[in-house]
Amino acid sequence: MHYTYTEKYTSEQYNNLENNYDSLRVLNVERNGNVIYTYKDKGNTFFGVYDCQTRQNELLYSFETNLQVISCSVNRERTLLAVSLVQSTEEGRRNELQPGSKCLTLLVEIHPINNVKVLKAVDSYIWVQFLYPHVDNHPLSEQRLLLISEEKYIEQFHIQVIQEDGNKVVIRNPGHLPRDRVAEDFVWAQWDMLEQRLYYIDLKKSRSILKCIQFSVPENFTLMFEAPLDISLNDSGLKLVNFGCDYLQDQEKLSTHPTLCVFSNKTGILCVCYSPEFDPRKQITYSVFYFHKGYRKTFTPALGSVDSHVAKGLTFLNLDYYVAVCLPGHFFHLLDIQHPDLICHSLFMTGKNATIDLLPPSPLQSLPGALVLDGSSGTLSRALLDLPHLLQLLWESPLDCEKMALLHCALACGRHSPLLETQVIQWISENISTCHSFDLIQEILVASSYWSIQPERSNADELLPHSSVLSWNTDIPGLTFVTEEIALPLMKQVHSLTDDWAKLNHSLDCVKYAKPHLHYNNSVIRREWNNLVSEENRGKRRSAAYVRNILDNANKVISNLEARRLEPRLAPLFQEEDRHQRLLMGLMVSELRDHLLGHLQGVDKKELEQMVLDYISKLLDLICSILEASWRKHELHSWTLHFDRRGSAAEFAVFHLMARILEATNSLFLPLPPGFHTLHMALGVQCLPLHNLLHHIDDGVLLLTETAVTRLMKDLDNTERNEKLKFSIIARLPLLLGQKISQLWDHPMSSSIISRNHVKRLLQDHKKQPRESVIDKTSFRVEFLPLNYFIDILTAIESSNPALYACEGHDNVDAKFVEEAALKHTTMLLGL
């Protein structure tokens, strides 16, 4: 697996520095993405900031001495600089700053350069971090600074600032800075710069308890949850994660310690990745605690080639919806942390496919926003999955589980790239029969539609299906894993939760109270749609307002779809009314809208309506795109809808693909683009022998639309084969449609069909009564007594019930027509 590294912060990137300094090191990354760095020149120690927005550097402060820097942070306005350091000579010997101290923590006024205040002078290391609350761009009157001590406590300083002489910012009452004790007696801590959260672990009776503190405005800080972790941690030392580059810790020693990382995102995900002490001579395992799902998975991967270099520990990288777990040269795992229920949604690779470009062998720090910090070189990079390489693996992978994982990864990471989706659809159209464990068409329809509405913004993650697969029991090569239930986090703050905290709390409630899956499925509208179609075929009508509302929903979907379509379609779709598909489309809009309204709280109705339209439009567009990919492949660009010619091999291939699309959508009960069945029928007439064609119609593979049958009657002449085809088609139509279509075919067989339907309708409620004929037989041209008697009965029924002719489709059909049709048909059959 390759990585794309962008925004790589090395000495070459700082373009307004006079020289490239080998001593340049990244110290910290602040919430706004700005990078704090230091470098040395001519015995001086300089501190600078790289603004990621303007891509310019700014010198913050300098000391006229050679210093060894532990930690550094700058406030949002760049008026205060906090720095923790030790003073050392060129030979590396430490000079005591004052008796008993080895670390000095300073607070510097830098706008303009003014006072320097000593915050700590202690014999233990201190790390510093300014808080960046979500506020407007107005300067804050109070700045808050965290101090993390090697002695296992964290303090928060409240720093009041005032402006003097215009823009001069100074500390108010620097001799007395209020402070709070945030945490103490912890063995591990991690800082989330984007969400301004502190995760830490303390040991209670040999149990590891994970806690989270949220810093926000106007609250000071809030303990959000406590969660027990079934892991082995000891009290031998302190391990910090994401508090800047820690150059003082012994990397060789740390590489053998347990690795622990917490990952979260705005959809309410909370997971902990844990790897015990690393020993390449032993079996390697790691665990992932999916707290938002209520279980943990412990993975034991097979290692790659023994000739590969051995890295100094596992690396966990945060890639938003995924966590990458890699041991360079041995394996690369891409874990779907948003949807971990199905193991096939995660990618597990070994050998040559697990190579990672430019990834150093030393452990890396994973920062939010997919940033990666290499502590050994002080290099900050942004890690992105290389989508072209994902597609290459998708084309080459022989395993269904890898195809599933790669498909989902490509759709999730490239959902804003139309070109990538086009390439995925092309792959599907050419590999339609290569997967045996799942249906490729179903999977892209469900997954791509899910990602198209960006569930992290809509809070619809648990309401819309993300996969067509419900279970996966096939083993993953090179991997064993165990799933265990875990104790859920105890939320300490449950009132007025916002955003991802509310989503996490909702997920925990679903696990805690074993709430059923709320994923929408189309099965609930199957019965209503079948009833509507059946009623229309029998000539019955529902409430006009009800049907009109459903069809209006369908019109909105089609208008929404066409408004986002820039290029003309290759396949002749959306060129007819196709009432049945519009009914299904409109019912889906109503049902999906009601489903989301019933479970989403606080979502604007117009926004929800648009979400529903976008979702169904995406479904239809995907079906069109899959069909057009095959259309383009087989060069059917100038194809027009005709029934009167034989089909080619290319048209048969498209017909087969349409049959697969129909099979996929039928089982999910999804609507099809209007015109799909007409096009499919046209290709079937051209490509299939008559008996196969009729078999496909009887099995429901081909559906007889009014447009298709009308074109068939007009396009085909009356050869023997075509007569059989037309008769067979008309005989399979619903009564009302059959009567309407029969009148388009001027043929004795058509008249016979019309007569049969007319007689059936007249006699279905007729009760035989003894009576004498009152009809003047001299009016008939042929003396054929059985027929005369039958026509006598029909005429009597017609004359006694004129209302029978009010139904559409019965114009000019009466007993006289039946008599003439019977005689013509008999003559034809006898060859007279």
mmCIF file of C-alpha atoms in Angstrom, residues 706 709-711 713-714 739-746 750 754:
data_model
loop_
_atom_site.group_PDB
_atom_site.id
_atom_site.type_symbol
_atom_site.label_atom_id
_atom_site.label_comp_id
_atom_site.label_asym_id
_atom_site.label_seq_id
_atom_site.Cartn_x
_atom_site.Cartn_y
_atom_site.Cartn_z
ATOM 1 C CA GLU A 706 -46.778 -0.372 -22.932
ATOM 2 C CA VAL A 709 -45.216 -3.626 -26.825
ATOM 3 C CA THR A 710 -46.522 -0.678 -28.867
ATOM 4 C CA ARG A 711 -43.172 -0.324 -30.656
ATOM 5 C CA MET A 713 -46.474 -4.109 -32.881
ATOM 6 C CA LYS A 714 -45.509 -1.219 -35.159
ATOM 7 C CA GLN A 739 -57.287 -4.725 -25.378
ATOM 8 C CA LYS A 740 -55.546 -1.429 -26.060
ATOM 9 C CA ILE A 741 -52.548 -3.001 -27.791
ATOM 10 C CA SER A 742 -54.620 -5.497 -29.807
ATOM 11 C CA GLN A 743 -56.286 -2.661 -31.653
ATOM 12 C CA LEU A 744 -52.896 -1.595 -33.005
ATOM 13 C CA TRP A 745 -52.506 -4.913 -34.864
ATOM 14 C CA ASP A 746 -54.770 -5.294 -37.883
ATOM 15 C CA SER A 750 -55.598 -9.667 -32.904
ATOM 16 C CA ILE A 754 -60.028 -8.695 -28.600
#
